[in-house]
Amino acid sequence: MTTRFTRCMAALGLATALALAARPATAQIYLCVDANGHKELTDTNKNNNCKALDVPGAISAPVRKPQAGPRAAAAAPPPPGDFPRVDGAEQRARDSDRRAILTDELNAELQKLADLRKEFNNGEPERRGDERNYAKYQERLAQLRVDISRSEKNVEALKREIANIR
C-alpha cells in the first residue's frame, strides 16, 4: 500500500510540474478526482469534484516585445544627456592600464605553461617517490595534459583580449 501511495504521489508531483511548465504561470490549476478515485491535474474545472489549487510562487511570464529586425537595434534612442561620458585621454589611460594588466597576466600564464611543459617532458615526466604505483603516475600524466591544454587556451584568450584593446 505504501509503495502504491508513493508512486501515486510521485506521479502527482510530476504531473503538477508538467502542468506548471506547459501552461502560463497565471493559469488556474485544478485537482479533479473521478468516481474511481483517480486524480487528474487540469487547467479546466471539469465537474464539481475539482478543487482549485493554490500554487505558491507563481510568476506571470514576461511579455516579449517583438523586434522588427536589425533596424530596431539601430533605432535605439540616444543615451540621456546626463549619461556619464569619458573623454578620449581618460579612455586611452584606461586602455593602457588594461593592456598592462593583461600583458602581466599573459606573461605569468606563459611562464606557467613553460613550467608545465618542462615537467611534462614530452610525455615522459620523471616519476616521483610517491608514484610507485604506475596508476598514480598515469593520473599525474593525464592531469599534466589537462593543465597544459587549459594553459594554452588561457594564453590564446589573453592574446585575443589584448588584440581587442583599441
PDB file of N, CA and C in Angstrom, residues 52-132:
ATOM      1  N   ALA A  52      -9.684  23.879  -6.886  1.00  0.00           N
ATOM      2  CA  ALA A  52      -8.649  24.811  -7.354  1.00  0.00           C
ATOM      3  C   ALA A  52      -7.444  24.726  -6.424  1.00  0.00           C
ATOM      4  N   LEU A  53      -6.249  24.634  -7.015  1.00  0.00           N
ATOM      5  CA  LEU A  53      -5.010  24.571  -6.235  1.00  0.00           C
ATOM      6  C   LEU A  53      -4.384  25.953  -6.150  1.00  0.00           C
ATOM      7  N   ASP A  54      -3.842  26.247  -4.993  1.00  0.00           N
ATOM      8  CA  ASP A  54      -3.115  27.497  -4.807  1.00  0.00           C
ATOM      9  C   ASP A  54      -1.639  27.185  -5.023  1.00  0.00           C
ATOM     10  N   VAL A  55      -1.080  27.656  -6.112  1.00  0.00           N
ATOM     11  CA  VAL A  55       0.312  27.376  -6.448  1.00  0.00           C
ATOM     12  C   VAL A  55       1.167  28.527  -5.928  1.00  0.00           C
ATOM     13  N   PRO A  56       1.969  28.280  -4.882  1.00  0.00           N
ATOM     14  CA  PRO A  56       2.787  29.369  -4.332  1.00  0.00           C
ATOM     15  C   PRO A  56       3.920  29.734  -5.276  1.00  0.00           C
ATOM     16  N   GLY A  57       4.259  30.988  -5.279  1.00  0.00           N
ATOM     17  CA  GLY A  57       5.390  31.458  -6.072  1.00  0.00           C
ATOM     18  C   GLY A  57       5.112  31.542  -7.551  1.00  0.00           C
ATOM     19  N   ALA A  58       3.853  31.539  -7.950  1.00  0.00           N
ATOM     20  CA  ALA A  58       3.537  31.626  -9.370  1.00  0.00           C
ATOM     21  C   ALA A  58       3.885  33.020  -9.873  1.00  0.00           C
ATOM     22  N   ILE A  59       4.648  33.064 -10.921  1.00  0.00           N
ATOM     23  CA  ILE A  59       5.078  34.332 -11.513  1.00  0.00           C
ATOM     24  C   ILE A  59       4.566  34.371 -12.936  1.00  0.00           C
ATOM     25  N   SER A  60       3.970  35.469 -13.300  1.00  0.00           N
ATOM     26  CA  SER A  60       3.469  35.560 -14.660  1.00  0.00           C
ATOM     27  C   SER A  60       4.638  35.677 -15.625  1.00  0.00           C
ATOM     28  N   ALA A  61       4.462  35.122 -16.794  1.00  0.00           N
ATOM     29  CA  ALA A  61       5.507  35.150 -17.808  1.00  0.00           C
ATOM     30  C   ALA A  61       5.696  36.572 -18.319  1.00  0.00           C
ATOM     31  N   PRO A  62       6.947  36.999 -18.548  1.00  0.00           N
ATOM     32  CA  PRO A  62       7.170  38.349 -19.047  1.00  0.00           C
ATOM     33  C   PRO A  62       6.653  38.495 -20.475  1.00  0.00           C
ATOM     34  N   VAL A  63       6.191  39.670 -20.794  1.00  0.00           N
ATOM     35  CA  VAL A  63       5.694  39.954 -22.127  1.00  0.00           C
ATOM     36  C   VAL A  63       6.888  40.285 -23.018  1.00  0.00           C
ATOM     37  N   ARG A  64       6.995  39.595 -24.127  1.00  0.00           N
ATOM     38  CA  ARG A  64       8.112  39.838 -25.049  1.00  0.00           C
ATOM     39  C   ARG A  64       7.685  40.847 -26.090  1.00  0.00           C
ATOM     40  N   LYS A  65       8.559  41.800 -26.316  1.00  0.00           N
ATOM     41  CA  LYS A  65       8.280  42.801 -27.324  1.00  0.00           C
ATOM     42  C   LYS A  65       8.847  42.325 -28.653  1.00  0.00           C
ATOM     43  N   PRO A  66       8.042  42.318 -29.697  1.00  0.00           N
ATOM     44  CA  PRO A  66       8.558  41.874 -30.989  1.00  0.00           C
ATOM     45  C   PRO A  66       9.532  42.908 -31.552  1.00  0.00           C
ATOM     46  N   GLN A  67      10.605  42.404 -32.129  1.00  0.00           N
ATOM     47  CA  GLN A  67      11.579  43.288 -32.758  1.00  0.00           C
ATOM     48  C   GLN A  67      11.387  43.242 -34.259  1.00  0.00           C
ATOM     49  N   ALA A  68      11.538  44.372 -34.870  1.00  0.00           N
ATOM     50  CA  ALA A  68      11.318  44.467 -36.307  1.00  0.00           C
ATOM     51  C   ALA A  68      12.535  43.994 -37.097  1.00  0.00           C
ATOM     52  N   GLY A  69      13.610  43.657 -36.461  1.00  0.00           N
ATOM     53  CA  GLY A  69      14.805  43.201 -37.152  1.00  0.00           C
ATOM     54  C   GLY A  69      15.999  44.050 -36.769  1.00  0.00           C
ATOM     55  N   PRO A  70      17.023  44.107 -37.649  1.00  0.00           N
ATOM     56  CA  PRO A  70      18.228  44.844 -37.315  1.00  0.00           C
ATOM     57  C   PRO A  70      17.991  46.345 -37.165  1.00  0.00           C
ATOM     58  N   ARG A  71      16.943  46.848 -37.795  1.00  0.00           N
ATOM     59  CA  ARG A  71      16.675  48.285 -37.698  1.00  0.00           C
ATOM     60  C   ARG A  71      16.217  48.675 -36.294  1.00  0.00           C
ATOM     61  N   ALA A  72      15.599  47.732 -35.574  1.00  0.00           N
ATOM     62  CA  ALA A  72      15.118  48.036 -34.231  1.00  0.00           C
ATOM     63  C   ALA A  72      16.293  48.386 -33.319  1.00  0.00           C
ATOM     64  N   ALA A  73      17.410  47.686 -33.455  1.00  0.00           N
ATOM     65  CA  ALA A  73      18.580  47.980 -32.627  1.00  0.00           C
ATOM     66  C   ALA A  73      19.210  49.300 -33.040  1.00  0.00           C
ATOM     67  N   ALA A  74      19.203  49.601 -34.331  1.00  0.00           N
ATOM     68  CA  ALA A  74      19.809  50.841 -34.809  1.00  0.00           C
ATOM     69  C   ALA A  74      18.971  52.053 -34.428  1.00  0.00           C
ATOM     70  N   ALA A  75      17.660  51.853 -34.250  1.00  0.00           N
ATOM     71  CA  ALA A  75      16.784  52.962 -33.940  1.00  0.00           C
ATOM     72  C   ALA A  75      16.656  53.194 -32.436  1.00  0.00           C
ATOM     73  N   ALA A  76      17.552  52.628 -31.646  1.00  0.00           N
ATOM     74  CA  ALA A  76      17.501  52.806 -30.194  1.00  0.00           C
ATOM     75  C   ALA A  76      17.705  54.281 -29.876  1.00  0.00           C
ATOM     76  N   PRO A  77      17.008  54.775 -28.870  1.00  0.00           N
ATOM     77  CA  PRO A  77      17.145  56.188 -28.531  1.00  0.00           C
ATOM     78  C   PRO A  77      18.546  56.494 -27.997  1.00  0.00           C
ATOM     79  N   PRO A  78      19.041  57.687 -28.229  1.00  0.00           N
ATOM     80  CA  PRO A  78      20.370  58.042 -27.737  1.00  0.00           C
ATOM     81  C   PRO A  78      20.360  58.109 -26.213  1.00  0.00           C
ATOM     82  N   PRO A  79      21.508  57.936 -25.580  1.00  0.00           N
ATOM     83  CA  PRO A  79      21.550  57.997 -24.123  1.00  0.00           C
ATOM     84  C   PRO A  79      21.183  59.394 -23.638  1.00  0.00           C
ATOM     85  N   PRO A  80      20.666  59.503 -22.433  1.00  0.00           N
ATOM     86  CA  PRO A  80      20.287  60.815 -21.915  1.00  0.00           C
ATOM     87  C   PRO A  80      21.498  61.731 -21.776  1.00  0.00           C
ATOM     88  N   GLY A  81      21.234  63.013 -21.704  1.00  0.00           N
ATOM     89  CA  GLY A  81      22.307  63.997 -21.659  1.00  0.00           C
ATOM     90  C   GLY A  81      23.186  63.875 -20.431  1.00  0.00           C
ATOM     91  N   ASP A  82      22.655  63.355 -19.319  1.00  0.00           N
ATOM     92  CA  ASP A  82      23.465  63.239 -18.114  1.00  0.00           C
ATOM     93  C   ASP A  82      24.183  61.887 -18.027  1.00  0.00           C
ATOM     94  N   PHE A  83      24.165  61.126 -19.127  1.00  0.00           N
ATOM     95  CA  PHE A  83      24.845  59.836 -19.158  1.00  0.00           C
ATOM     96  C   PHE A  83      26.345  60.074 -19.041  1.00  0.00           C
ATOM     97  N   PRO A  84      27.032  59.336 -18.156  1.00  0.00           N
ATOM     98  CA  PRO A  84      28.468  59.607 -17.960  1.00  0.00           C
ATOM     99  C   PRO A  84      29.276  59.345 -19.225  1.00  0.00           C
ATOM    100  N   ARG A  85      30.077  60.282 -19.571  1.00  0.00           N
ATOM    101  CA  ARG A  85      30.962  60.186 -20.729  1.00  0.00           C
ATOM    102  C   ARG A  85      32.403  60.227 -20.244  1.00  0.00           C
ATOM    103  N   VAL A  86      33.266  59.575 -20.987  1.00  0.00           N
ATOM    104  CA  VAL A  86      34.688  59.579 -20.672  1.00  0.00           C
ATOM    105  C   VAL A  86      35.397  60.221 -21.851  1.00  0.00           C
ATOM    106  N   ASP A  87      36.244  61.188 -21.551  1.00  0.00           N
ATOM    107  CA  ASP A  87      36.956  61.849 -22.649  1.00  0.00           C
ATOM    108  C   ASP A  87      38.021  60.908 -23.215  1.00  0.00           C
ATOM    109  N   GLY A  88      38.530  61.223 -24.367  1.00  0.00           N
ATOM    110  CA  GLY A  88      39.479  60.369 -25.085  1.00  0.00           C
ATOM    111  C   GLY A  88      40.739  60.070 -24.299  1.00  0.00           C
ATOM    112  N   ALA A  89      41.289  61.062 -23.611  1.00  0.00           N
ATOM    113  CA  ALA A  89      42.535  60.854 -22.859  1.00  0.00           C
ATOM    114  C   ALA A  89      42.308  59.872 -21.714  1.00  0.00           C
ATOM    115  N   GLU A  90      41.173  60.020 -21.036  1.00  0.00           N
ATOM    116  CA  GLU A  90      40.864  59.107 -19.923  1.00  0.00           C
ATOM    117  C   GLU A  90      40.682  57.684 -20.436  1.00  0.00           C
ATOM    118  N   GLN A  91      39.994  57.538 -21.577  1.00  0.00           N
ATOM    119  CA  GLN A  91      39.779  56.199 -22.136  1.00  0.00           C
ATOM    120  C   GLN A  91      41.105  55.580 -22.576  1.00  0.00           C
ATOM    121  N   ARG A  92      41.990  56.376 -23.162  1.00  0.00           N
ATOM    122  CA  ARG A  92      43.309  55.853 -23.548  1.00  0.00           C
ATOM    123  C   ARG A  92      44.091  55.402 -22.324  1.00  0.00           C
ATOM    124  N   ALA A  93      43.985  56.147 -21.220  1.00  0.00           N
ATOM    125  CA  ALA A  93      44.682  55.761 -19.989  1.00  0.00           C
ATOM    126  C   ALA A  93      44.107  54.447 -19.452  1.00  0.00           C
ATOM    127  N   ARG A  94      42.785  54.307 -19.504  1.00  0.00           N
ATOM    128  CA  ARG A  94      42.161  53.063 -19.049  1.00  0.00           C
ATOM    129  C   ARG A  94      42.585  51.885 -19.925  1.00  0.00           C
ATOM    130  N   ASP A  95      42.600  52.114 -21.244  1.00  0.00           N
ATOM    131  CA  ASP A  95      43.022  51.061 -22.162  1.00  0.00           C
ATOM    132  C   ASP A  95      44.476  50.676 -21.919  1.00  0.00           C
ATOM    133  N   SER A  96      45.305  51.666 -21.635  1.00  0.00           N
ATOM    134  CA  SER A  96      46.710  51.400 -21.350  1.00  0.00           C
ATOM    135  C   SER A  96      46.858  50.568 -20.077  1.00  0.00           C
ATOM    136  N   ASP A  97      46.097  50.916 -19.047  1.00  0.00           N
ATOM    137  CA  ASP A  97      46.130  50.142 -17.804  1.00  0.00           C
ATOM    138  C   ASP A  97      45.648  48.712 -18.047  1.00  0.00           C
ATOM    139  N   ARG A  98      44.588  48.583 -18.817  1.00  0.00           N
ATOM    140  CA  ARG A  98      44.053  47.258 -19.121  1.00  0.00           C
ATOM    141  C   ARG A  98      45.068  46.432 -19.891  1.00  0.00           C
ATOM    142  N   ARG A  99      45.736  47.070 -20.857  1.00  0.00           N
ATOM    143  CA  ARG A  99      46.750  46.358 -21.634  1.00  0.00           C
ATOM    144  C   ARG A  99      47.895  45.893 -20.727  1.00  0.00           C
ATOM    145  N   ALA A 100      48.315  46.745 -19.786  1.00  0.00           N
ATOM    146  CA  ALA A 100      49.406  46.376 -18.879  1.00  0.00           C
ATOM    147  C   ALA A 100      48.996  45.201 -17.991  1.00  0.00           C
ATOM    148  N   ILE A 101      47.776  45.237 -17.481  1.00  0.00           N
ATOM    149  CA  ILE A 101      47.304  44.141 -16.626  1.00  0.00           C
ATOM    150  C   ILE A 101      47.228  42.840 -17.416  1.00  0.00           C
ATOM    151  N   LEU A 102      46.642  42.905 -18.609  1.00  0.00           N
ATOM    152  CA  LEU A 102      46.529  41.699 -19.434  1.00  0.00           C
ATOM    153  C   LEU A 102      47.903  41.181 -19.861  1.00  0.00           C
ATOM    154  N   THR A 103      48.834  42.075 -20.126  1.00  0.00           N
ATOM    155  CA  THR A 103      50.181  41.662 -20.501  1.00  0.00           C
ATOM    156  C   THR A 103      50.861  40.952 -19.335  1.00  0.00           C
ATOM    157  N   ASP A 104      50.674  41.475 -18.112  1.00  0.00           N
ATOM    158  CA  ASP A 104      51.228  40.806 -16.934  1.00  0.00           C
ATOM    159  C   ASP A 104      50.622  39.415 -16.765  1.00  0.00           C
ATOM    160  N   GLU A 105      49.305  39.318 -16.947  1.00  0.00           N
ATOM    161  CA  GLU A 105      48.647  38.013 -16.855  1.00  0.00           C
ATOM    162  C   GLU A 105      49.156  37.065 -17.935  1.00  0.00           C
ATOM    163  N   LEU A 106      49.344  37.582 -19.146  1.00  0.00           N
ATOM    164  CA  LEU A 106      49.850  36.765 -20.241  1.00  0.00           C
ATOM    165  C   LEU A 106      51.249  36.252 -19.928  1.00  0.00           C
ATOM    166  N   ASN A 107      52.117  37.126 -19.414  1.00  0.00           N
ATOM    167  CA  ASN A 107      53.474  36.690 -19.076  1.00  0.00           C
ATOM    168  C   ASN A 107      53.461  35.619 -17.990  1.00  0.00           C
ATOM    169  N   ALA A 108      52.606  35.789 -16.981  1.00  0.00           N
ATOM    170  CA  ALA A 108      52.505  34.786 -15.918  1.00  0.00           C
ATOM    171  C   ALA A 108      51.994  33.460 -16.474  1.00  0.00           C
ATOM    172  N   GLU A 109      51.019  33.524 -17.367  1.00  0.00           N
ATOM    173  CA  GLU A 109      50.461  32.299 -17.945  1.00  0.00           C
ATOM    174  C   GLU A 109      51.473  31.617 -18.858  1.00  0.00           C
ATOM    175  N   LEU A 110      52.260  32.404 -19.604  1.00  0.00           N
ATOM    176  CA  LEU A 110      53.317  31.821 -20.448  1.00  0.00           C
ATOM    177  C   LEU A 110      54.369  31.136 -19.589  1.00  0.00           C
ATOM    178  N   GLN A 111      54.722  31.736 -18.453  1.00  0.00           N
ATOM    179  CA  GLN A 111      55.690  31.116 -17.550  1.00  0.00           C
ATOM    180  C   GLN A 111      55.133  29.811 -16.980  1.00  0.00           C
ATOM    181  N   LYS A 112      53.867  29.825 -16.598  1.00  0.00           N
ATOM    182  CA  LYS A 112      53.217  28.617 -16.086  1.00  0.00           C
ATOM    183  C   LYS A 112      53.197  27.521 -17.145  1.00  0.00           C
ATOM    184  N   LEU A 113      52.898  27.896 -18.400  1.00  0.00           N
ATOM    185  CA  LEU A 113      52.871  26.937 -19.495  1.00  0.00           C
ATOM    186  C   LEU A 113      54.256  26.346 -19.724  1.00  0.00           C
ATOM    187  N   ALA A 114      55.287  27.186 -19.668  1.00  0.00           N
ATOM    188  CA  ALA A 114      56.658  26.690 -19.851  1.00  0.00           C
ATOM    189  C   ALA A 114      57.024  25.709 -18.744  1.00  0.00           C
ATOM    190  N   ASP A 115      56.649  26.015 -17.512  1.00  0.00           N
ATOM    191  CA  ASP A 115      56.941  25.109 -16.396  1.00  0.00           C
ATOM    192  C   ASP A 115      56.199  23.778 -16.554  1.00  0.00           C
ATOM    193  N   LEU A 116      54.946  23.849 -16.985  1.00  0.00           N
ATOM    194  CA  LEU A 116      54.180  22.615 -17.189  1.00  0.00           C
ATOM    195  C   LEU A 116      54.794  21.765 -18.291  1.00  0.00           C
ATOM    196  N   ARG A 117      55.190  22.412 -19.380  1.00  0.00           N
ATOM    197  CA  ARG A 117      55.802  21.654 -20.483  1.00  0.00           C
ATOM    198  C   ARG A 117      57.139  21.043 -20.065  1.00  0.00           C
ATOM    199  N   LYS A 118      57.883  21.772 -19.235  1.00  0.00           N
ATOM    200  CA  LYS A 118      59.160  21.240 -18.744  1.00  0.00           C
ATOM    201  C   LYS A 118      58.910  20.015 -17.874  1.00  0.00           C
ATOM    202  N   GLU A 119      57.918  20.099 -16.991  1.00  0.00           N
ATOM    203  CA  GLU A 119      57.591  18.962 -16.135  1.00  0.00           C
ATOM    204  C   GLU A 119      57.043  17.795 -16.955  1.00  0.00           C
ATOM    205  N   PHE A 120      56.267  18.103 -18.001  1.00  0.00           N
ATOM    206  CA  PHE A 120      55.674  17.073 -18.855  1.00  0.00           C
ATOM    207  C   PHE A 120      56.751  16.289 -19.595  1.00  0.00           C
ATOM    208  N   ASN A 121      57.823  16.966 -19.996  1.00  0.00           N
ATOM    209  CA  ASN A 121      58.989  16.318 -20.611  1.00  0.00           C
ATOM    210  C   ASN A 121      58.597  15.442 -21.805  1.00  0.00           C
ATOM    211  N   ASN A 122      57.832  16.017 -22.742  1.00  0.00           N
ATOM    212  CA  ASN A 122      57.399  15.318 -23.959  1.00  0.00           C
ATOM    213  C   ASN A 122      56.667  14.009 -23.659  1.00  0.00           C
ATOM    214  N   GLY A 123      55.841  14.010 -22.635  1.00  0.00           N
ATOM    215  CA  GLY A 123      55.042  12.834 -22.323  1.00  0.00           C
ATOM    216  C   GLY A 123      55.725  11.824 -21.431  1.00  0.00           C
ATOM    217  N   GLU A 124      56.927  12.126 -20.969  1.00  0.00           N
ATOM    218  CA  GLU A 124      57.646  11.196 -20.100  1.00  0.00           C
ATOM    219  C   GLU A 124      58.200  11.927 -18.878  1.00  0.00           C
ATOM    220  N   PRO A 125      57.300  12.420 -18.010  1.00  0.00           N
ATOM    221  CA  PRO A 125      57.801  13.116 -16.826  1.00  0.00           C
ATOM    222  C   PRO A 125      58.502  12.150 -15.878  1.00  0.00           C
ATOM    223  N   GLU A 126      59.403  12.691 -15.080  1.00  0.00           N
ATOM    224  CA  GLU A 126      60.114  11.850 -14.122  1.00  0.00           C
ATOM    225  C   GLU A 126      59.136  11.349 -13.078  1.00  0.00           C
ATOM    226  N   ARG A 127      59.331  10.110 -12.675  1.00  0.00           N
ATOM    227  CA  ARG A 127      58.459   9.545 -11.645  1.00  0.00           C
ATOM    228  C   ARG A 127      58.896  10.059 -10.291  1.00  0.00           C
ATOM    229  N   ARG A 128      57.914  10.359  -9.471  1.00  0.00           N
ATOM    230  CA  ARG A 128      58.174  10.839  -8.125  1.00  0.00           C
ATOM    231  C   ARG A 128      58.251   9.651  -7.169  1.00  0.00           C
ATOM    232  N   GLY A 129      58.731   9.926  -5.966  1.00  0.00           N
ATOM    233  CA  GLY A 129      58.846   8.869  -4.972  1.00  0.00           C
ATOM    234  C   GLY A 129      57.501   8.319  -4.532  1.00  0.00           C
ATOM    235  N   ASP A 130      56.469   9.158  -4.542  1.00  0.00           N
ATOM    236  CA  ASP A 130      55.144   8.692  -4.122  1.00  0.00           C
ATOM    237  C   ASP A 130      54.390   7.992  -5.247  1.00  0.00           C
ATOM    238  N   GLU A 131      55.022   7.829  -6.403  1.00  0.00           N
ATOM    239  CA  GLU A 131      54.361   7.214  -7.553  1.00  0.00           C
ATOM    240  C   GLU A 131      54.916   5.823  -7.836  1.00  0.00           C
ATOM    241  N   ARG A 132      55.017   5.018  -6.803  1.00  0.00           N
ATOM    242  CA  ARG A 132      55.476   3.637  -7.015  1.00  0.00           C
ATOM    243  C   ARG A 132      54.436   2.868  -7.805  1.00  0.00           C
TER     244      ARG A 132
END
